[in-house]
Structure formats: structure tokens, C-alpha cells
Amino acid sequence: MKITRTIDSRLKLIDFSDLPFGRVFSDHMLVCNYRNGEWQVPEILPYGPIPMNPSSQVLHYGQSIFEGMKAFKNPNNEVLFFRREENFNRLNRSAVRMSIPDIPKDIFMDGIDKLLLLDSDWCKAEEGYSLYIRPFIFASSNCIKASSSEEFTFIIITSPTTTYYPDEVNLVIEEHYTRASKGGVGFAKAAGNYAATFYPTKLANSKGFQQVIWMDSKEHKYIEECGTMNIWFRIGDKLITPKLSDSILDGITRDSIITLARDIGIVVEEIKVLVHDLVEAYDAGQLKEVFGTGTAVAVSPITSITFREKKMILPTAEDSFALRLKEEMQGIQRGKFKDAYGWTTKIISRDMIS
Ligand code: COI
């Protein structure tokens, strides 16, 4: 792999006490092109603009997928990745659905290792900080025919991060617009899934809500996700989350929370969640807490849910499942608690150039 280091790190210019999500990028990026039916040799170079033609296919048809994963520092100041194998597998599941060639495992893993060796100072050890890693692949043929691209570009950038939602998260149940349909691409991390949510989210924002709860596209009765997160309901002492389908993203945090919750004795059900059952549970005083999960947010408590005229204000549960599970997960991510699941890994390849 060719590696070109920056001659002037930007790290000293960054104010880590004011770090809005997704706006600051570390010094290096990895770029790898797919040409003539093969992934070429990847290259690491200083983060910066990439050459792109106006006819680049992604700009016209949105053939693009991404992943979101995080690295943390453990108490020995070593970089720990959290379940990155799962991100690799999911990227390639998204690739199949979006007619994008699989990315080889060594390009993905070795690329991340080398980036993190170069930019490990961007991953702060202090509580609350992590380095968000964004691998993505897009169609890069110079061609505006509406068919699958023949050339692709794989890039990894990284971004130091803290809290995603610093304040309240008030949700509204969206009954008109949907995020994903049956047989569609909702389960994949396809760029267009996110683009399609921006307009309904903007409408919700103008009414004072931070995010939207997405319902199924057929009957508009079942809850699927919220914002960019998987959603969880504590009803009585049971934890309920929508059962996966082709319109729900198979969250790695979702999967981790299911495992952690079951191991501390919480009953977890993955079922189809009817919005009316939720309202009924709220009216009966049984809806104890709601939270969202995702790589970027980790575990994010929800303040309220509005359904039509009804605003369901959620109490801060004294023995909050959300906070307990967040603490468990983050303890493992930061190497503070024993990782009984083998979820964390360290940098494997150290064969850096000098
Ligand atoms: C993530 O949690 O990694 C996401 O996909 C959210 C992202 C769109 C900011």
C-alpha cells in the first residue's frame, strides 16, 4: 500500500471541547479504486478533495453505500475497535443489494489498521470521545446511463466524535412518508435511504421534533426505526424492539444491546410493534422508557413521542435500562469491563512504512 503522510497535521487546530458530529476529519484517508473488474492497490494520503467528473455515476443515480463504526482508547491508551468484523460483513451485504462489488477483507481491515496507526492521536482517551470511522463505496464510472457502474471507489475517512444528540430527543410518529418499503433497500446502508428521510425530518423539525419514528410502508401501523436509529420500548419490565425485516437496518449496536440485556436478565422481545399497542401501554402507565441505538448515538434516551394529537412524555426511569445498557456497552468498548463476547479487537497489522 502506498502511504503518503501529511506534512502538517491539523490536530493542533481542533477544539475538542466543541466537536459537532461529523464535521471534523482526521489527517489521513484511504482510497481504493475498482477498475477492470478488480479492486486496485489502496492508497493512504492526506485527507482532502478527491478528483471527480460531473458524469460520475453516483452523482446521478446514488449507487453508494457506507458503514459507521467506532474506535476507542482503552486505559492503556491502545486503540480498540468494536465489532468491526460485523461492519465489514454488513458493508458487503449492502454491496450485494446495491450491485456494488464486494470489498476484500484485507483492504478493509488493513486499511483501517493503518489509518488508525497514523491518526491514533485523533482518538481521544477521555470519557465520551471516540473516533468514528466511515468506510464508503460509490459508483465512479464517468457514465450517465442508468445502469450499474463499472467502476467504484472505496474510501475510509475518520472523524473524532463525542455526543450525537446533546439535548432532548422528541419524536413524532410519521404517518405519511416512509423510510423503506418491502423488497426495497431499507436493510442496507444505502446512501439514498438517508437522503429520503431529510425532507420529512425537516418538516418534523419545523414542528419542534428532533426526529421521526418511521412506520411500515404498507399499513402504516407498525413501528420500524426512529431517525437513523433502531428503537426500543420498555413496557413493564420487558424490552421490546421491532423484529428485523428487509426494511429495518440490522444494527450492530441493536444486536449488542440484545445480548447485553439478556445476559443481565432482562427479557427482550423482537416483535412487530403496533403503534396502537404502544399508546395503550402508555395509557396504562406501562411504557416506562424508550430509547434509540446506533453506532453514532450509542444509546440515546427519548424524551417524548407524539402520535397525532397525543404527546406521550416519557419519564426518566429511575432504574433506566437505557443507561445501564449504555454503561455496560461503553465499558466493554473502552476496555474498562471484561469483554466476554470477544467484541473488541486491537490493531492487527503493524507493518507500517517508516
Ligand atoms: C450510525 O449510527 O453510524 C449511522 O449510520 C448514523 C449516521 C447516519 C450518522
Short mmCIF file of C-alpha atoms and ligand atoms in Angstrom, two decimals:
data_model
loop_
_atom_site.label_atom_id
_atom_site.label_comp_id
_atom_site.label_asym_id
_atom_site.label_seq_id
_atom_site.Cartn_x
_atom_site.Cartn_y
_atom_site.Cartn_z
CA MET A 1 0.00 0.00 0.00
CA LYS A 2 1.30 3.43 -0.85
CA ILE A 3 1.24 5.77 2.14
CA THR A 4 1.76 9.50 1.90
CA ARG A 5 1.81 11.19 5.26
CA THR A 6 0.65 14.71 5.84
CA ILE A 7 3.47 17.16 6.42
CA ASP A 8 1.33 19.39 8.60
CA SER A 9 -1.11 17.69 10.99
CA ARG A 10 -4.31 19.67 11.61
CA LEU A 11 -4.75 18.08 15.03
CA LYS A 12 -3.38 21.12 16.91
CA LEU A 13 -6.10 23.30 15.35
CA ILE A 14 -9.02 21.23 16.63
CA ASP A 15 -11.09 22.34 19.62
CA PHE A 16 -12.09 19.03 21.19
CA SER A 17 -14.38 20.81 23.65
CA ASP A 18 -16.60 21.85 20.75
CA LEU A 19 -16.95 18.94 18.40
CA PRO A 20 -20.20 18.82 16.46
CA PHE A 21 -20.79 15.34 14.99
CA GLY A 22 -19.33 14.69 11.54
CA ARG A 23 -17.64 17.99 10.76
CA VAL A 24 -14.04 17.39 11.71
CA PHE A 25 -11.88 14.83 9.89
CA SER A 26 -8.55 13.40 10.84
CA ASP A 27 -5.36 13.81 8.85
CA HIS A 28 -5.49 10.80 6.52
CA MET A 29 -7.88 8.85 4.32
CA LEU A 30 -7.71 5.60 2.39
CA VAL A 31 -8.73 5.45 -1.27
CA CYS A 32 -9.05 2.32 -3.37
CA ASN A 33 -10.46 2.09 -6.88
CA TYR A 34 -12.27 -0.72 -8.65
CA ARG A 35 -11.27 -0.86 -12.30
CA ASN A 36 -11.39 -3.62 -14.96
CA GLY A 37 -13.28 -5.93 -12.63
CA GLU A 38 -10.80 -5.73 -9.73
CA TRP A 39 -10.04 -3.71 -6.66
CA GLN A 40 -6.70 -1.98 -7.19
CA VAL A 41 -3.95 -1.38 -4.63
CA PRO A 42 -5.28 1.01 -1.94
CA GLU A 43 -3.51 4.20 -1.05
CA ILE A 44 -3.41 6.29 2.12
CA LEU A 45 -2.99 10.00 1.64
CA PRO A 46 -3.72 13.25 3.44
CA TYR A 47 -7.46 13.90 3.84
CA GLY A 48 -8.65 16.25 1.13
CA PRO A 49 -10.66 16.74 -2.05
CA ILE A 50 -10.92 13.85 -4.49
CA PRO A 51 -10.97 14.28 -8.27
CA MET A 52 -14.44 13.64 -9.66
CA ASN A 53 -16.03 14.08 -13.03
CA PRO A 54 -19.53 15.63 -13.30
CA SER A 55 -20.65 12.46 -15.08
CA SER A 56 -19.58 10.28 -12.15
CA GLN A 57 -22.44 7.81 -11.86
CA VAL A 58 -23.02 8.23 -8.13
CA LEU A 59 -24.00 11.87 -8.67
CA HIS A 60 -26.85 10.81 -10.94
CA TYR A 61 -28.16 7.52 -9.57
CA GLY A 62 -26.97 7.38 -5.97
CA GLN A 63 -25.30 3.98 -6.20
CA SER A 64 -23.49 4.31 -2.91
CA ILE A 65 -23.24 2.56 0.44
CA PHE A 66 -21.48 3.25 3.71
CA GLU A 67 -20.69 1.97 7.17
CA GLY A 68 -20.34 3.62 10.54
CA MET A 69 -18.07 2.15 13.19
CA LYS A 70 -16.08 3.40 16.16
CA ALA A 71 -12.63 3.07 17.66
CA PHE A 72 -11.97 3.81 21.34
CA LYS A 73 -8.89 4.08 23.54
CA ASN A 74 -8.55 1.66 26.44
CA PRO A 75 -6.95 2.63 29.78
CA ASN A 76 -3.53 1.61 28.34
CA ASN A 77 -4.03 4.10 25.55
CA GLU A 78 -4.41 1.36 22.93
CA VAL A 79 -6.93 1.63 20.11
CA LEU A 80 -9.87 -0.78 20.40
CA PHE A 81 -12.29 -1.46 17.56
CA PHE A 82 -15.80 -2.55 18.41
CA ARG A 83 -17.18 -5.44 16.34
CA ARG A 84 -15.59 -4.23 13.12
CA GLU A 85 -15.99 -7.66 11.55
CA GLU A 86 -19.76 -7.04 11.69
CA ASN A 87 -19.35 -3.73 9.86
CA PHE A 88 -17.28 -5.44 7.22
CA ASN A 89 -19.94 -8.12 6.73
CA ARG A 90 -22.75 -5.59 6.62
CA LEU A 91 -20.93 -3.41 4.09
CA ASN A 92 -20.73 -6.39 1.79
CA ARG A 93 -24.40 -7.29 2.36
CA SER A 94 -25.28 -3.72 1.37
CA ALA A 95 -22.93 -4.08 -1.61
CA VAL A 96 -24.81 -7.10 -2.95
CA ARG A 97 -28.16 -5.31 -2.83
CA MET A 98 -26.77 -2.20 -4.47
CA SER A 99 -24.92 -4.07 -7.20
CA ILE A 100 -21.52 -3.00 -5.89
CA PRO A 101 -18.55 -5.41 -5.88
CA ASP A 102 -17.57 -6.89 -2.50
CA ILE A 103 -14.69 -5.21 -0.80
CA PRO A 104 -11.93 -7.70 0.12
CA LYS A 105 -11.42 -8.17 3.85
CA ASP A 106 -7.71 -7.34 3.79
CA ILE A 107 -8.30 -3.97 2.10
CA PHE A 108 -10.94 -3.10 4.70
CA MET A 109 -9.14 -4.33 7.84
CA ASP A 110 -5.60 -3.45 6.88
CA GLY A 111 -6.73 -0.04 5.66
CA ILE A 112 -8.41 0.74 8.98
CA ASP A 113 -5.39 -0.51 10.94
CA LYS A 114 -3.00 1.67 9.00
CA LEU A 115 -5.23 4.73 9.21
CA LEU A 116 -5.51 4.28 12.95
CA LEU A 117 -1.76 3.84 13.33
CA LEU A 118 -1.28 7.15 11.56
CA ASP A 119 -4.15 9.03 13.21
CA SER A 120 -4.41 7.41 16.65
CA ASP A 121 -3.94 10.80 18.38
CA TRP A 122 -7.29 11.82 16.90
CA CYS A 123 -8.93 9.13 19.03
CA LYS A 124 -9.12 10.70 22.47
CA ALA A 125 -8.97 8.51 25.55
CA GLU A 126 -11.16 10.81 27.66
CA GLU A 127 -14.65 9.65 28.59
CA GLY A 128 -17.22 10.40 25.91
CA TYR A 129 -14.78 10.54 22.99
CA SER A 130 -14.26 8.07 20.17
CA LEU A 131 -13.13 8.06 16.58
CA TYR A 132 -15.99 7.49 14.16
CA ILE A 133 -14.83 5.50 11.13
CA ARG A 134 -16.73 5.96 7.89
CA PRO A 135 -15.95 3.47 5.11
CA PHE A 136 -17.99 4.04 1.93
CA ILE A 137 -18.17 2.88 -1.67
CA PHE A 138 -19.62 4.80 -4.57
CA ALA A 139 -20.14 4.37 -8.31
CA SER A 140 -17.39 6.25 -10.10
CA SER A 141 -17.74 5.41 -13.80
CA ASN A 142 -17.99 8.51 -15.96
CA CYS A 143 -21.28 7.50 -17.48
CA ILE A 144 -24.86 8.69 -17.12
CA LYS A 145 -26.54 5.60 -18.50
CA ALA A 146 -28.98 4.36 -15.86
CA SER A 147 -27.30 1.06 -15.18
CA SER A 148 -24.84 -0.28 -12.66
CA SER A 149 -21.48 1.42 -12.72
CA GLU A 150 -18.40 -0.48 -13.88
CA GLU A 151 -16.01 1.48 -11.71
CA PHE A 152 -16.25 2.16 -7.99
CA THR A 153 -14.28 4.00 -5.34
CA PHE A 154 -13.85 2.82 -1.76
CA ILE A 155 -12.82 5.44 0.77
CA ILE A 156 -12.32 5.43 4.52
CA ILE A 157 -12.32 8.68 6.46
CA THR A 158 -12.34 9.09 10.23
CA SER A 159 -13.84 11.74 12.45
CA PRO A 160 -13.31 12.42 16.16
CA THR A 161 -16.64 12.48 17.94
CA THR A 162 -18.50 12.93 21.21
CA THR A 163 -22.24 13.04 21.87
CA TYR A 164 -24.55 12.90 18.85
CA TYR A 165 -27.70 14.28 20.50
CA PRO A 166 -26.61 16.58 23.33
CA ASP A 167 -30.17 17.61 24.22
CA GLU A 168 -33.72 16.29 24.29
CA VAL A 169 -34.95 13.90 21.62
CA ASN A 170 -38.63 14.45 20.91
CA LEU A 171 -40.06 12.14 18.26
CA VAL A 172 -43.16 12.31 16.11
CA ILE A 173 -44.75 9.25 14.53
CA GLU A 174 -44.75 9.84 10.78
CA GLU A 175 -47.89 8.51 9.14
CA HIS A 176 -47.47 9.70 5.59
CA TYR A 177 -43.83 9.45 4.50
CA THR A 178 -41.98 6.19 4.92
CA ARG A 179 -38.30 5.36 5.09
CA ALA A 180 -38.23 1.97 3.44
CA SER A 181 -40.53 -0.41 1.64
CA LYS A 182 -40.83 -4.16 1.44
CA GLY A 183 -38.43 -5.55 -1.13
CA GLY A 184 -36.50 -2.28 -1.09
CA VAL A 185 -33.12 -1.34 0.33
CA GLY A 186 -34.05 -0.33 3.90
CA PHE A 187 -31.92 -3.08 5.46
CA ALA A 188 -28.84 -1.83 3.59
CA LYS A 189 -26.75 1.19 4.49
CA ALA A 190 -27.51 2.75 1.14
CA ALA A 191 -26.90 6.49 0.93
CA GLY A 192 -30.33 7.13 -0.61
CA ASN A 193 -32.12 5.68 2.42
CA TYR A 194 -30.82 8.62 4.40
CA ALA A 195 -31.43 11.23 1.71
CA ALA A 196 -35.08 10.17 1.54
CA THR A 197 -35.56 10.94 5.23
CA PHE A 198 -34.29 14.50 5.14
CA TYR A 199 -37.45 16.18 3.85
CA PRO A 200 -39.90 14.54 6.30
CA THR A 201 -37.35 15.16 9.08
CA LYS A 202 -37.12 18.82 8.10
CA LEU A 203 -40.92 19.09 8.33
CA ALA A 204 -40.82 17.43 11.76
CA ASN A 205 -38.01 19.79 12.86
CA SER A 206 -40.14 22.79 11.90
CA LYS A 207 -42.78 21.50 14.32
CA GLY A 208 -40.26 21.19 17.15
CA PHE A 209 -39.38 17.49 16.89
CA GLN A 210 -35.78 16.34 16.61
CA GLN A 211 -36.55 13.12 14.78
CA VAL A 212 -39.24 10.98 13.21
CA ILE A 213 -40.50 7.49 14.03
CA TRP A 214 -40.75 5.52 10.79
CA MET A 215 -43.62 3.12 10.24
CA ASP A 216 -44.04 0.26 7.79
CA SER A 217 -44.83 1.39 4.25
CA LYS A 218 -47.81 -0.89 3.68
CA GLU A 219 -50.16 -0.42 6.58
CA HIS A 220 -48.56 2.46 8.46
CA LYS A 221 -49.29 0.56 11.66
CA TYR A 222 -46.01 -0.96 12.73
CA ILE A 223 -43.05 0.96 14.13
CA GLU A 224 -39.75 0.28 12.36
CA GLU A 225 -37.00 2.76 13.28
CA CYS A 226 -36.50 6.29 14.55
CA GLY A 227 -34.30 8.84 12.84
CA THR A 228 -31.14 6.91 11.98
CA MET A 229 -31.56 4.59 14.96
CA ASN A 230 -33.11 1.28 15.92
CA ILE A 231 -35.83 1.85 18.51
CA TRP A 232 -36.55 0.22 21.88
CA PHE A 233 -39.54 0.25 24.24
CA ARG A 234 -39.54 -0.81 27.83
CA ILE A 235 -43.04 -1.99 28.55
CA GLY A 236 -43.35 -3.09 32.16
CA ASP A 237 -40.02 -4.79 32.63
CA LYS A 238 -39.76 -6.20 29.15
CA LEU A 239 -37.61 -4.70 26.43
CA ILE A 240 -39.19 -4.67 23.01
CA THR A 241 -37.65 -3.80 19.66
CA PRO A 242 -39.04 -4.21 16.13
CA LYS A 243 -38.20 -7.56 14.56
CA LEU A 244 -35.74 -7.25 11.68
CA SER A 245 -37.08 -7.26 8.14
CA ASP A 246 -35.87 -6.05 4.76
CA SER A 247 -36.99 -2.55 5.70
CA ILE A 248 -35.10 -2.35 9.01
CA LEU A 249 -31.36 -1.84 9.42
CA ASP A 250 -29.66 -4.72 11.22
CA GLY A 251 -27.93 -2.52 13.77
CA ILE A 252 -24.71 -3.78 15.34
CA THR A 253 -25.49 -1.75 18.45
CA ARG A 254 -29.01 -3.27 18.35
CA ASP A 255 -27.52 -6.75 18.35
CA SER A 256 -25.09 -5.86 21.15
CA ILE A 257 -27.89 -4.46 23.30
CA ILE A 258 -29.99 -7.62 22.85
CA THR A 259 -27.06 -9.75 24.03
CA LEU A 260 -26.16 -7.49 26.96
CA ALA A 261 -29.77 -7.11 28.10
CA ARG A 262 -30.42 -10.85 28.04
CA ASP A 263 -27.20 -11.51 29.93
CA ILE A 264 -28.23 -9.20 32.75
CA GLY A 265 -31.60 -10.92 32.96
CA ILE A 266 -33.81 -8.53 31.01
CA VAL A 267 -36.46 -10.18 28.86
CA VAL A 268 -36.05 -8.96 25.27
CA GLU A 269 -38.64 -9.48 22.57
CA GLU A 270 -38.10 -8.82 18.88
CA ILE A 271 -41.62 -8.45 17.55
CA LYS A 272 -43.73 -6.36 15.19
CA VAL A 273 -44.61 -3.29 17.27
CA LEU A 274 -48.09 -1.88 16.68
CA VAL A 275 -48.33 1.83 17.32
CA HIS A 276 -51.72 1.28 18.98
CA ASP A 277 -50.21 -1.17 21.47
CA LEU A 278 -47.67 1.48 22.34
CA VAL A 279 -50.34 4.09 23.03
CA GLU A 280 -52.27 1.56 25.09
CA ALA A 281 -49.17 0.73 27.13
CA TYR A 282 -48.57 4.44 27.71
CA ASP A 283 -52.18 4.99 28.85
CA ALA A 284 -51.87 2.04 31.23
CA GLY A 285 -48.67 3.52 32.72
CA GLN A 286 -46.66 0.59 31.36
CA LEU A 287 -44.46 2.45 28.86
CA LYS A 288 -41.50 3.07 31.17
CA GLU A 289 -38.86 4.24 28.73
CA VAL A 290 -37.96 4.49 25.07
CA PHE A 291 -34.51 4.73 23.56
CA GLY A 292 -32.73 4.60 20.24
CA THR A 293 -29.50 2.81 19.40
CA GLY A 294 -26.94 3.22 16.65
CA THR A 295 -23.21 3.45 16.21
CA ALA A 296 -23.16 7.23 16.17
CA VAL A 297 -25.52 7.74 19.13
CA ALA A 298 -24.69 4.57 21.12
CA VAL A 299 -27.81 4.58 23.34
CA SER A 300 -29.98 7.66 23.26
CA PRO A 301 -32.94 8.10 25.65
CA ILE A 302 -36.09 9.52 24.05
CA THR A 303 -37.86 12.41 25.76
CA SER A 304 -41.31 12.16 24.18
CA ILE A 305 -43.28 10.59 21.36
CA THR A 306 -46.12 12.38 19.63
CA PHE A 307 -48.80 10.39 17.83
CA ARG A 308 -51.42 12.57 16.11
CA GLU A 309 -52.65 14.92 18.85
CA LYS A 310 -51.23 12.90 21.69
CA LYS A 311 -47.85 13.71 23.24
CA MET A 312 -46.51 10.85 25.33
CA ILE A 313 -43.96 12.28 27.72
CA LEU A 314 -41.57 9.64 28.86
CA PRO A 315 -40.37 9.70 32.43
CA THR A 316 -36.71 9.34 33.29
CA ALA A 317 -36.80 5.81 34.62
CA GLU A 318 -35.06 5.51 38.00
CA ASP A 319 -33.53 2.17 37.10
CA SER A 320 -33.16 3.09 33.44
CA PHE A 321 -32.42 0.15 31.15
CA ALA A 322 -31.01 2.59 28.60
CA LEU A 323 -28.40 3.99 30.97
CA ARG A 324 -27.47 0.61 32.40
CA LEU A 325 -27.04 -0.95 28.95
CA LYS A 326 -25.12 2.06 27.69
CA GLU A 327 -22.74 1.81 30.62
CA GLU A 328 -22.23 -1.92 30.03
CA MET A 329 -21.60 -1.46 26.32
CA GLN A 330 -19.31 1.53 26.68
CA GLY A 331 -17.39 -0.19 29.47
CA ILE A 332 -16.59 -3.00 27.03
CA GLN A 333 -15.90 -0.62 24.15
CA ARG A 334 -13.37 1.30 26.25
CA GLY A 335 -11.72 -1.82 27.61
CA LYS A 336 -12.81 -0.99 31.17
CA PHE A 337 -15.04 -4.06 31.59
CA LYS A 338 -14.19 -7.61 30.70
CA ASP A 339 -15.15 -8.35 27.10
CA ALA A 340 -16.75 -11.77 27.50
CA TYR A 341 -18.02 -11.69 23.92
CA GLY A 342 -14.80 -11.06 22.00
CA TRP A 343 -16.30 -7.88 20.58
CA THR A 344 -13.22 -5.69 20.83
CA THR A 345 -10.06 -6.06 18.79
CA LYS A 346 -6.77 -4.22 18.60
CA ILE A 347 -4.82 -3.12 15.57
CA ILE A 348 -3.52 -6.25 13.86
CA SER A 349 -1.10 -5.13 11.17
CA ARG A 350 1.84 -3.10 12.34
CA ASP A 351 3.92 -3.34 9.19
CA MET A 352 3.83 0.38 8.61
CA ILE A 353 6.31 2.14 6.44
CA SER A 354 8.60 4.40 8.41
C1 COI B 1 -24.54 5.40 12.51
O1 COI B 1 -25.02 5.31 13.64
O2 COI B 1 -23.39 5.02 12.21
C2 COI B 1 -25.34 5.90 11.46
O3 COI B 1 -25.48 5.28 10.46
C3 COI B 1 -25.88 7.22 11.65
C4 COI B 1 -25.24 8.13 10.68
C5 COI B 1 -26.14 8.27 9.51
C6 COI B 1 -24.85 9.42 11.30
#
